[in-house]
XYZ file of N, CA and C in Angstrom:
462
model
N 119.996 -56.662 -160.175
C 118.632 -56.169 -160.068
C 118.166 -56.171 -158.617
N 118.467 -57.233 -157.941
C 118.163 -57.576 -156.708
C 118.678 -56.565 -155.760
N 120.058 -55.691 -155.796
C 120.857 -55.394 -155.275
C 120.155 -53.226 -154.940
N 120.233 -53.331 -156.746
C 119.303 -52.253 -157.270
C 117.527 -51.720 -156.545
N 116.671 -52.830 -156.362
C 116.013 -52.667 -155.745
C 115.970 -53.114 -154.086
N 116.795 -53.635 -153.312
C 117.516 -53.039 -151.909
C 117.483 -51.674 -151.465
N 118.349 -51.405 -152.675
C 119.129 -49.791 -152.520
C 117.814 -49.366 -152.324
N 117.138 -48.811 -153.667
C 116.045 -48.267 -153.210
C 114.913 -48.359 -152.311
N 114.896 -49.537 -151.826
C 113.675 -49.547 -151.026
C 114.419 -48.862 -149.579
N 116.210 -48.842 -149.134
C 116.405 -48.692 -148.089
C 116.647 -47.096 -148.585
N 116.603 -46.634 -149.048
C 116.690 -45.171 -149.337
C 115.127 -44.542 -149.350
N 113.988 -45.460 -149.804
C 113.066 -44.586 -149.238
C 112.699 -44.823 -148.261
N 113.100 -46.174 -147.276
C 112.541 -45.932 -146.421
C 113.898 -44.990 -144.979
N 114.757 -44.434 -145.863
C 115.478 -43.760 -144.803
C 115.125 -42.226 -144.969
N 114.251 -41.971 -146.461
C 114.377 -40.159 -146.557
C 113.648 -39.611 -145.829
N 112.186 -40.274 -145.261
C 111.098 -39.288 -144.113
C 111.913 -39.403 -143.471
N 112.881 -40.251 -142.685
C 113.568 -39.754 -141.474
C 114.640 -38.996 -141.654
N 115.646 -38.686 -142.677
C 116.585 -37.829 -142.576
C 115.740 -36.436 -143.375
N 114.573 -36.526 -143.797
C 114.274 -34.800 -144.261
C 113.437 -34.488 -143.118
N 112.869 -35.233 -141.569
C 111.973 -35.102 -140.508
C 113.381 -34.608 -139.656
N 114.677 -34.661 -139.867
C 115.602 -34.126 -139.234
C 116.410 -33.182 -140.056
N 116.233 -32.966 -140.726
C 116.612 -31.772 -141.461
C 116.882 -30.302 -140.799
N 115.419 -29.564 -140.363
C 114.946 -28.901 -139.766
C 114.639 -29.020 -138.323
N 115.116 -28.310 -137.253
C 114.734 -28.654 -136.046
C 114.298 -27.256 -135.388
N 113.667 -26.661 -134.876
C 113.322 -25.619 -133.711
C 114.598 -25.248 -133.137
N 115.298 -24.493 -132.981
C 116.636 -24.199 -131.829
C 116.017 -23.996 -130.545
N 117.275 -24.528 -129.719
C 116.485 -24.788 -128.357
C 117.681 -24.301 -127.713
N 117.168 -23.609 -126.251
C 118.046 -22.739 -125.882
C 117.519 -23.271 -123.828
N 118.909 -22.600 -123.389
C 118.627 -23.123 -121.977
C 118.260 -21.777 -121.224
N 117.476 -21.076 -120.260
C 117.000 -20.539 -119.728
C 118.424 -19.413 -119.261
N 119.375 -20.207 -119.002
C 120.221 -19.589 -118.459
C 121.057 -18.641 -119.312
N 121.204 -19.761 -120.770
C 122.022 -19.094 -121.616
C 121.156 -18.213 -122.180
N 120.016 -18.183 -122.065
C 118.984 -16.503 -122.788
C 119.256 -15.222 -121.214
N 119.558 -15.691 -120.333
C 119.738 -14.683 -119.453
C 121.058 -14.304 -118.784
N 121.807 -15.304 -119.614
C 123.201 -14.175 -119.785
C 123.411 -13.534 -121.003
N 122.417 -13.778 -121.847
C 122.156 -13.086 -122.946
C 122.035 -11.336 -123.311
N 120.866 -11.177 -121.871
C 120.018 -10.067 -121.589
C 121.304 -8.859 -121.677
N 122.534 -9.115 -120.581
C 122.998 -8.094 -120.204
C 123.756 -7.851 -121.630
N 124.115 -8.894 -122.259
C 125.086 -8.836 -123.320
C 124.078 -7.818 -124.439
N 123.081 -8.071 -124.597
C 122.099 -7.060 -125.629
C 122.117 -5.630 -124.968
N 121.866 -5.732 -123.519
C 121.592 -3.979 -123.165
C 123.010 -3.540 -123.566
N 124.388 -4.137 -123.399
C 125.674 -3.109 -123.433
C 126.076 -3.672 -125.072
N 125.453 -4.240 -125.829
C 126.106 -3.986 -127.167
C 125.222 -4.112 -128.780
N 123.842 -4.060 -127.984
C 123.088 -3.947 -129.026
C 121.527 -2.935 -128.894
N 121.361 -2.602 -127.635
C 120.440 -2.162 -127.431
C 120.160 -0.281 -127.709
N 121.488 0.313 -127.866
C 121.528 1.575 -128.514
C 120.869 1.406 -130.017
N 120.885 0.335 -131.159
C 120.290 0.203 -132.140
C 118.735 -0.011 -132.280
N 118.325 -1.601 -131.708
C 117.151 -1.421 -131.639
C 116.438 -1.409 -130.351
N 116.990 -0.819 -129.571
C 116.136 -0.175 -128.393
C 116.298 -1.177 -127.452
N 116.095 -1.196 -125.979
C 115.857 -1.803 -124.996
C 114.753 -2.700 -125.025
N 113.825 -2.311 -125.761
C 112.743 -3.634 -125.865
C 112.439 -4.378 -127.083
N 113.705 -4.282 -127.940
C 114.008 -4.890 -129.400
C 112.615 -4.106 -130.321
N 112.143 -2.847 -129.776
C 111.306 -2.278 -131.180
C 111.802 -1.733 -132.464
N 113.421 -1.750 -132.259
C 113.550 -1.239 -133.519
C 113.450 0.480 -133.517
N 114.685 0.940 -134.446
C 114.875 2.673 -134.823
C 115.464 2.550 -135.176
N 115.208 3.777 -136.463
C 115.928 4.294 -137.793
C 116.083 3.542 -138.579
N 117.262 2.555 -139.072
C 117.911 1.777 -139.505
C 117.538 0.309 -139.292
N 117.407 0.327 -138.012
C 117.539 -1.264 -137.257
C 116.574 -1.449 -136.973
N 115.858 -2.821 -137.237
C 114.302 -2.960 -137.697
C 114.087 -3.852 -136.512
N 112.917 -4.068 -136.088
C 112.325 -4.957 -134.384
C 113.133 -6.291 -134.714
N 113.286 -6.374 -133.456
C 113.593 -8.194 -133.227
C 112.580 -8.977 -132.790
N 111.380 -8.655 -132.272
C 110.350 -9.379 -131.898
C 109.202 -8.990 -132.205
N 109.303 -8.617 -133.578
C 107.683 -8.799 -133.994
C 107.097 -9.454 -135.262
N 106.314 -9.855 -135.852
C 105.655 -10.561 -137.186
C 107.419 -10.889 -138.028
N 107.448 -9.153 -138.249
C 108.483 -9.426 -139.643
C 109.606 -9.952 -139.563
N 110.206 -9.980 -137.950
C 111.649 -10.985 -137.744
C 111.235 -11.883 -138.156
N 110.031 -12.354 -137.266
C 109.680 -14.013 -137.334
C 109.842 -14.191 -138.469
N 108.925 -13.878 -139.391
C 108.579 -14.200 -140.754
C 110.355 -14.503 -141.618
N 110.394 -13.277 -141.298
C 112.371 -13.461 -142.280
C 113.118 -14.334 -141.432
N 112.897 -14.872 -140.534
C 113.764 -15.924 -140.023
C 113.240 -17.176 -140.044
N 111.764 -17.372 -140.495
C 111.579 -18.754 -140.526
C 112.390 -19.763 -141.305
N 112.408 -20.908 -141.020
C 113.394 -22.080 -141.723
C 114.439 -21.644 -141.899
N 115.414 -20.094 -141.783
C 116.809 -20.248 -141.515
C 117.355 -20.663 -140.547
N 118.619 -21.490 -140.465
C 119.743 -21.679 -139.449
C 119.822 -20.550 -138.968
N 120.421 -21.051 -137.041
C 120.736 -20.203 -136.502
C 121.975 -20.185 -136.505
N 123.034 -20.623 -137.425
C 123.976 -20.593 -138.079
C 124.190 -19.171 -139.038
N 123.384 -19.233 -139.840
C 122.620 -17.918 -140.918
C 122.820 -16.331 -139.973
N 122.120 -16.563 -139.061
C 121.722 -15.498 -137.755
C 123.037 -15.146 -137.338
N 123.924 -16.501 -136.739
C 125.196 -15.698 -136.443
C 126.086 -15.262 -137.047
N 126.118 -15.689 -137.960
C 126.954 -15.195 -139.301
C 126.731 -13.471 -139.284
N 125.844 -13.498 -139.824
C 125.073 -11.934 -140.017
C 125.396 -10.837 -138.531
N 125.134 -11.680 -137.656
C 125.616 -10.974 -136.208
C 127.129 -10.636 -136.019
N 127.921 -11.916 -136.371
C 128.828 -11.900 -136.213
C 129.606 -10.419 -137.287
N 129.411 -10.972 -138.725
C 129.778 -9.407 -139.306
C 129.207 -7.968 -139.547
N 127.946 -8.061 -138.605
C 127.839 -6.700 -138.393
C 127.478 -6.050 -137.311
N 127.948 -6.751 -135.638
C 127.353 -6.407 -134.624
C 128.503 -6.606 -133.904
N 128.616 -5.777 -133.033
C 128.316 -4.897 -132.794
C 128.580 -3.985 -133.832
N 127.389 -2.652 -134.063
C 128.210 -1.576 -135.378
C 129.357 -0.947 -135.110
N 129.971 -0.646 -133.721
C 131.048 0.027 -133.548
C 132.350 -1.167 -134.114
N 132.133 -2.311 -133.454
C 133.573 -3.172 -133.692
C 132.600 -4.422 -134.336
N 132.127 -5.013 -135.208
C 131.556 -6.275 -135.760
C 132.794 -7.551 -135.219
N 131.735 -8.780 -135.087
C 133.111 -9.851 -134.671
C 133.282 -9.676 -133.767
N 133.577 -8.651 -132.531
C 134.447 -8.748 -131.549
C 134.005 -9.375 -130.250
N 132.855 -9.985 -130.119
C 132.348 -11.092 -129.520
C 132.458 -12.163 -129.861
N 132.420 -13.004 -128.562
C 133.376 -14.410 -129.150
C 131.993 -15.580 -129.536
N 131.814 -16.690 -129.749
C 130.864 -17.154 -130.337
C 130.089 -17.646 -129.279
N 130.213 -17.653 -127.485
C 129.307 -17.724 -126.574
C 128.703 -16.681 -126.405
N 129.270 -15.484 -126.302
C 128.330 -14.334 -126.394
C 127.401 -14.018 -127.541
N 127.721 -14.528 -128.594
C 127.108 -14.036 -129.720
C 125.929 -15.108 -129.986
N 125.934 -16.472 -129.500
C 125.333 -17.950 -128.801
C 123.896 -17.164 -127.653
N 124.333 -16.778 -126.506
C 123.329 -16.317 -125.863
C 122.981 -15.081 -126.215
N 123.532 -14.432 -126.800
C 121.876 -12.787 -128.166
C 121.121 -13.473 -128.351
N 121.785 -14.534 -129.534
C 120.403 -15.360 -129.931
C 119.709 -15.605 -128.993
N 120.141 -16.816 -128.036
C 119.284 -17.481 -126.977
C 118.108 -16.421 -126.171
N 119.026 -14.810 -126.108
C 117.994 -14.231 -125.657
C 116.819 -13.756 -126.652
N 117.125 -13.162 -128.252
C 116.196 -13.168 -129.104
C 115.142 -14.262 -129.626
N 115.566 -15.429 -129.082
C 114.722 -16.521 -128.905
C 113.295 -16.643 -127.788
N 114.220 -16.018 -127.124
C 113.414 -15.706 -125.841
C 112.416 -14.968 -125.813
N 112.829 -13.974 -126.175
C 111.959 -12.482 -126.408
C 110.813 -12.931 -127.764
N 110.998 -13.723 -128.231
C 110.355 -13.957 -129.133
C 109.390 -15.316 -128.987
N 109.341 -15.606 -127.723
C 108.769 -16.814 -127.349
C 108.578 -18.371 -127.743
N 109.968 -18.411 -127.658
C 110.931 -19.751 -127.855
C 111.161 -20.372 -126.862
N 110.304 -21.076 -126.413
C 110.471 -21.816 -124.650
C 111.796 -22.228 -124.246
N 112.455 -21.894 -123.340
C 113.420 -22.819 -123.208
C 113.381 -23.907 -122.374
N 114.967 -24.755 -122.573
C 114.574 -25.856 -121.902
C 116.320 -26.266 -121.511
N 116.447 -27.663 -121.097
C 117.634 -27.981 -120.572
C 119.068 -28.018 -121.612
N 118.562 -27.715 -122.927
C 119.479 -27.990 -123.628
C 120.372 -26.571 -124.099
N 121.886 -26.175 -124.191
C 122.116 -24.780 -125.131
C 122.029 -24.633 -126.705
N 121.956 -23.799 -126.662
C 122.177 -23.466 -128.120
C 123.070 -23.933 -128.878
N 122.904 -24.441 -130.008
C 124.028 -25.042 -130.425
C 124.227 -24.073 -132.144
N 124.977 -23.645 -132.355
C 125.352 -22.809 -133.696
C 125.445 -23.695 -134.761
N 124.557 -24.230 -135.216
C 124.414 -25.679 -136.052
C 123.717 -25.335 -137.506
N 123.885 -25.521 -138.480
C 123.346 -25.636 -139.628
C 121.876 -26.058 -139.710
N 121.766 -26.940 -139.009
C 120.328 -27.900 -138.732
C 119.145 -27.068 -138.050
N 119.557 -26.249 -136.929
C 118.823 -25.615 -136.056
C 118.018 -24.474 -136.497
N 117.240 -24.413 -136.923
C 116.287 -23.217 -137.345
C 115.917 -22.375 -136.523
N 115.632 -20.769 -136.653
C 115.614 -20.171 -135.515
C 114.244 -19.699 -135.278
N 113.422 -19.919 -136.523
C 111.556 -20.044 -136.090
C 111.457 -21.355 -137.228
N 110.984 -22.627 -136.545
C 110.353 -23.866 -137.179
C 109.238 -23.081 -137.679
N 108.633 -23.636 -138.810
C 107.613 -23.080 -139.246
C 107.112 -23.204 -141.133
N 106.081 -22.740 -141.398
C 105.848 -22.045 -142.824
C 105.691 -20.419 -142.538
N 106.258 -19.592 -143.082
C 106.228 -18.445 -142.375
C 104.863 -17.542 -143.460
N 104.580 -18.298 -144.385
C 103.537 -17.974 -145.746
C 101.875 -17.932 -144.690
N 101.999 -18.847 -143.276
C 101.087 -19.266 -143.106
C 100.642 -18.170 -141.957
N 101.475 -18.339 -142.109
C 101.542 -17.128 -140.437
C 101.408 -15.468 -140.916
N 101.370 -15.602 -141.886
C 100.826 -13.886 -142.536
C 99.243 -13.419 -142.988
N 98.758 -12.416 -142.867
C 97.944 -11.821 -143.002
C 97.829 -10.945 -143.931
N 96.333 -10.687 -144.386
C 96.095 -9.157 -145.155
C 96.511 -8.289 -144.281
N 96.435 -8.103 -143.183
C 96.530 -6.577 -142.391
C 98.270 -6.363 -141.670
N 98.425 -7.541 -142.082
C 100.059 -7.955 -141.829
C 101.215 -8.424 -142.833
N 101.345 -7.118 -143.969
C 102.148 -7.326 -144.782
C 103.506 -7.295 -144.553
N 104.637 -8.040 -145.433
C 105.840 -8.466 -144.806
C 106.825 -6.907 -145.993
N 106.990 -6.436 -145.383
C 107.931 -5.344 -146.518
C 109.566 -5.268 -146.003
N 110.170 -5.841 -147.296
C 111.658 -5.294 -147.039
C 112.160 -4.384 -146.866
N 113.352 -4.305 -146.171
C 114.088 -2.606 -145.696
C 115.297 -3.006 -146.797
N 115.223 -2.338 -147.397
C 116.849 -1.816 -148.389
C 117.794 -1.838 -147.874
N 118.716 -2.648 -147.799
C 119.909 -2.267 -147.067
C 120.297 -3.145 -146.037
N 119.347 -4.016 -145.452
C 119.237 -4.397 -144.395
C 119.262 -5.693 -144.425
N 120.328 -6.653 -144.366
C 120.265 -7.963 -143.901
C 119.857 -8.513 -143.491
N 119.358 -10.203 -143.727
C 118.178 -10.572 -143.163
C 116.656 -10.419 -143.043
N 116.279 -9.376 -143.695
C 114.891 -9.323 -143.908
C 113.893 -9.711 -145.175
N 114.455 -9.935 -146.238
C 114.515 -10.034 -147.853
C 114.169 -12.162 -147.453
N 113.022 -12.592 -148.123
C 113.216 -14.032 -148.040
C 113.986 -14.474 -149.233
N 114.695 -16.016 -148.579
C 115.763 -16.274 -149.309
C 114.989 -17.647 -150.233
């Protein structure tokens, strides 16, 4: 009995701290978002444009509705998805530092401060901390694109 209530008292007092680390903000280093830059103009920027607005097919990287569809996913999630479908000519064929600073720069562009630390492709790392329910509006509805990965909440 004695042993039984141990357990539990050291299990609740360990779950605020392992579900307060669960989720973390991804944090990116200044440098690795700006070797990022050139890597987006020569292999992603024919899709959604030079200033991530988005055409045709390929929907903005920096506005409401990324945020929103990326809140509380890994930036694990993100590269995955990058990784098998980006570039559209050859998918994959960037190695996982290049595909490391896109993000870091879509972090960027999306006003994700950086700081001394890189990116780390981690399960843990979320790529907008957040409630993303909270951050929406009447005049700012969230609509899925058909077809399109990543935008649909999971």
């Amino acid at each position: 009995m004695l042993a039984r209530l141990l357990l539990l008292t050291t299990l609740a007092a360990v779950s605020p701290v392992v579900n307060s680390q669960q989720l973390q903000q991804a944090s990116h280093s200044e440098v690795q978002a700006s070797e990022g830059k050139p890597g987006y103009s020569l292999y992603c920027a024919a899709c959604p444009l030079a200033y991530l607005t988005g055409s045709f097919e390929a929907p903005s990287l920096n506005d409401l509705n990324f945020r929103n569809n990326w809140t509380n996913r890994s930036v694990l999630e993100l590269y995955d998805l990058l990784q098998r479908t980006m570039p559209p000519q050859s998918p994959g064929s960037l190695n996982g530092e290049q595909y490391a600073s896109l993000i870091a720069y879509l972090l960027q562009e999306n006003n994700i401060e950086s700081n001394q630390e890189e990116l780390l492709l981690t399960a843990n790392q979320v790529v907008f901390l957040g409630d993303a329910s909270s951050n929406r509006t009447q005049d700012q509805p969230r609509f899925p694109i058909p077809g399109q990965a990543g935008n649909t909440p999971t």
